[in-house]
XYZ file of C-alpha atoms in Angstrom:
258
model
C 4.279 25.233 90.173
C 3.295 24.454 86.566
C 2.251 27.090 84.013
C -1.379 25.784 84.228
C -1.559 26.135 87.899
C 0.049 29.632 87.707
C -2.580 30.586 85.149
C -5.367 29.296 87.313
C -4.044 31.089 90.342
C -3.895 34.435 88.335
C -7.344 33.963 87.071
C -8.636 33.329 90.746
C -6.806 36.359 92.088
C -7.825 38.867 89.251
C -11.399 39.535 90.282
C -10.347 40.240 93.930
C -7.465 42.451 92.825
C -9.434 44.600 90.440
C -12.200 44.908 93.136
C -9.756 46.137 95.775
C -8.178 48.599 93.338
C -11.539 50.029 92.310
C -12.544 50.250 95.984
C -9.394 52.183 96.860
C -9.894 54.645 93.908
C -13.438 55.092 94.882
C -12.393 55.947 98.521
C -9.713 58.287 97.340
C -11.643 60.110 94.737
C -14.765 60.648 96.974
C -12.635 62.099 99.890
C -10.252 64.062 97.751
C -12.987 65.596 95.675
C -15.261 66.523 98.724
C -18.325 64.806 97.285
C -21.065 64.865 99.826
C -21.883 61.409 101.303
C -25.545 62.171 100.505
C -24.461 62.038 96.858
C -21.804 59.329 96.715
C -20.702 57.840 100.050
C -17.026 56.277 100.244
C -16.750 52.526 100.584
C -15.777 52.965 104.128
C -19.110 54.477 104.957
C -20.936 51.733 103.092
C -19.066 49.208 105.137
C -19.990 50.939 108.416
C -23.668 51.017 107.229
C -23.503 47.233 106.618
C -22.011 46.649 110.070
C -24.553 48.960 111.783
C -27.667 47.450 109.992
C -26.382 43.939 109.576
C -29.346 42.331 111.197
C -31.933 44.164 109.147
C -29.895 43.608 105.979
C -29.349 39.964 106.591
C -33.037 39.218 107.350
C -34.260 41.095 104.274
C -31.407 39.612 102.139
C -32.834 36.063 102.999
C -36.355 37.290 101.926
C -34.977 38.495 98.640
C -32.959 35.262 98.047
C -36.166 33.242 98.819
C -38.302 35.027 96.265
C -35.575 34.947 93.641
C -34.855 31.201 94.022
C -38.553 30.360 93.841
C -39.104 32.618 90.806
C -35.982 31.333 89.042
C -36.993 27.641 89.882
C -40.327 28.227 88.243
C -38.687 29.941 85.241
C -36.308 27.002 85.010
C -38.944 24.335 84.876
C -41.306 26.227 82.606
C -38.582 27.427 80.339
C -37.087 24.027 79.803
C -40.432 22.408 79.013
C -41.540 25.099 76.576
C -38.109 25.363 75.062
C -38.105 21.666 74.276
C -41.528 21.785 72.754
C -40.569 24.857 70.713
C -37.229 23.428 69.521
C -38.698 20.027 68.659
C -41.612 21.171 66.577
C -41.594 23.885 63.931
C -45.463 24.121 64.190
C -45.266 25.042 67.904
C -42.320 27.357 67.054
C -44.470 29.235 64.619
C -47.376 29.513 66.953
C -45.823 30.138 70.260
C -42.538 32.101 69.651
C -44.249 35.325 68.485
C -46.313 35.312 71.668
C -43.158 34.894 73.771
C -41.434 37.761 71.968
C -44.512 40.034 72.671
C -44.513 38.721 76.285
C -40.837 39.598 76.811
C -41.404 43.044 75.350
C -43.929 43.972 78.017
C -42.197 46.218 80.776
C -42.204 43.967 83.769
C -42.390 47.021 86.110
C -45.731 47.833 84.631
C -47.019 44.359 85.701
C -46.186 44.636 89.353
C -49.373 46.719 90.152
C -51.354 43.975 88.480
C -49.601 41.258 90.634
C -50.524 43.432 93.761
C -54.126 43.724 92.729
C -54.358 39.948 92.014
C -52.166 38.571 94.895
C -51.738 41.409 97.411
C -48.519 42.828 98.966
C -46.004 40.280 99.814
C -43.795 37.548 98.558
C -45.977 36.530 95.425
C -45.546 39.596 93.367
C -41.759 39.371 93.833
C -41.718 35.717 92.856
C -43.818 36.455 89.796
C -41.632 39.436 88.718
C -38.465 37.257 89.126
C -40.244 34.580 87.063
C -41.198 36.926 84.297
C -37.649 38.391 83.946
C -35.772 35.147 84.000
C -38.069 32.994 81.921
C -37.398 34.306 78.388
C -33.635 33.667 78.134
C -34.132 29.949 79.310
C -36.803 29.293 76.622
C -34.831 30.936 73.797
C -31.574 29.115 74.532
C -33.110 25.742 75.186
C -35.208 25.990 71.929
C -32.029 27.039 70.067
C -30.079 24.145 71.409
C -32.685 21.740 70.328
C -33.405 23.330 66.945
C -29.813 23.461 65.726
C -29.138 19.673 65.747
C -27.257 18.894 62.570
C -29.289 17.234 59.954
C -26.527 14.742 59.371
C -26.717 13.686 62.986
C -30.486 13.100 62.681
C -29.993 11.128 59.436
C -27.487 8.950 61.272
C -29.773 8.423 64.223
C -32.765 7.510 61.862
C -30.538 5.086 59.955
C -29.889 3.396 63.326
C -33.574 2.954 63.967
C -33.883 5.929 66.415
C -37.446 7.444 66.844
C -37.997 11.234 67.033
C -38.356 11.128 70.797
C -35.151 9.109 71.104
C -33.265 11.667 68.922
C -34.601 14.430 71.184
C -33.536 12.609 74.449
C -30.147 11.241 73.372
C -28.943 14.057 71.052
C -31.072 17.205 71.412
C -31.050 17.456 75.188
C -27.233 16.921 75.534
C -26.668 19.403 72.731
C -28.870 21.981 74.525
C -27.012 21.716 77.765
C -24.347 24.480 76.997
C -27.184 26.686 75.762
C -29.182 25.920 78.992
C -26.312 26.919 81.307
C -25.509 30.076 79.281
C -29.105 31.108 79.739
C -29.083 30.239 83.465
C -26.154 32.551 84.213
C -28.128 35.408 82.603
C -31.516 34.526 84.124
C -30.374 34.094 87.775
C -29.057 37.797 87.705
C -32.270 38.940 86.108
C -34.308 37.060 88.803
C -32.549 39.139 91.579
C -33.498 42.272 89.565
C -37.079 41.152 89.422
C -37.318 40.475 93.006
C -35.830 43.826 94.010
C -38.028 45.703 91.696
C -41.186 44.224 93.111
C -40.003 44.677 96.711
C -39.562 48.397 96.186
C -43.255 48.847 95.400
C -45.079 45.614 96.550
C -43.604 44.283 99.803
C -42.887 45.088 103.464
C -39.609 43.144 103.537
C -36.724 42.299 101.203
C -33.741 44.318 100.116
C -35.946 46.433 97.820
C -38.061 47.444 100.684
C -34.939 48.399 102.700
C -33.604 50.399 99.744
C -36.942 52.462 99.486
C -37.000 53.147 103.252
C -33.277 54.201 103.220
C -33.807 56.410 100.337
C -36.796 58.166 101.972
C -34.605 58.883 105.028
C -31.606 60.018 102.882
C -29.439 57.106 104.321
C -27.457 56.836 101.078
C -24.854 54.616 102.651
C -27.552 52.072 103.494
C -28.924 52.191 100.042
C -25.445 51.302 98.617
C -25.108 48.580 101.306
C -28.290 46.993 100.045
C -27.120 47.197 96.462
C -23.822 45.523 97.420
C -25.542 42.717 99.071
C -27.771 42.083 96.055
C -24.709 42.267 93.879
C -22.880 39.708 96.074
C -25.723 37.340 96.021
C -26.051 37.516 92.244
C -22.326 36.926 91.730
C -22.480 33.840 94.061
C -25.413 32.479 92.136
C -23.715 33.109 88.931
C -20.643 31.261 90.189
C -22.787 28.291 91.268
C -24.259 28.158 87.634
C -20.804 28.323 86.222
C -19.663 25.521 88.552
C -22.536 23.429 87.517
C -21.875 24.032 83.872
C -18.289 22.953 84.239
C -19.399 19.736 85.898
C -22.572 18.845 83.873
C -21.605 20.123 80.403
C -17.762 19.693 80.699
C -17.620 18.070 77.338
C -18.507 21.465 75.739
C -16.874 23.703 78.311
C -14.113 25.901 76.815
C -11.411 27.087 79.290
C -10.392 30.638 78.643
C -6.870 30.480 77.096
C -6.296 34.246 76.632
């Protein structure tokens, strides 16, 4: 086996190894210290809760995944369009960017009651909350990628007869790809946060709804089981974004060498 293959194997094993070690430490410490399961259940109890409530958790996990993907998709489409406009025009940047900063500063939890008032309890508030949380990183990163085209590159393209829109398409968009994928890996996790936040107060299904019901019944193991499922879905979504980054922006992808 070559050195490169050995290194890739170690990189693939390390996350699983660290996770197993942390779970073992968690199990040992909770049992040795005598901490009540109502405060911090051991991983074994969480696993039992996942098996016991697997139907409820799976159904509600699909609901959370659905609202997250819809909200993230809307944020992706809207964020790319607005990011392109902001990055390509200094006038639009001056007019819109301060509003986006103010928009991002608004606590999204405070908007959930408004979404309920406007749309009622259900999936729409969760979709909107996921959209609100995942929108800003995409806009900022795409705009940054477009706005940081080297002046020398623009001069070369103009000398070759390229129009402004051709420079944007042939240089700006490819340059913005690494920035876009960096934002996607952040935004997809924020979208899960937004969906779960909304489901805790404005839904009759979803993992957030399960968490609130379990907490009210003092089923702490079930609360942790729901958290674990959301975390696993977020990690899988992150890995998908990373896979797409390596395939679609491979020319800018830097392998970790340390």
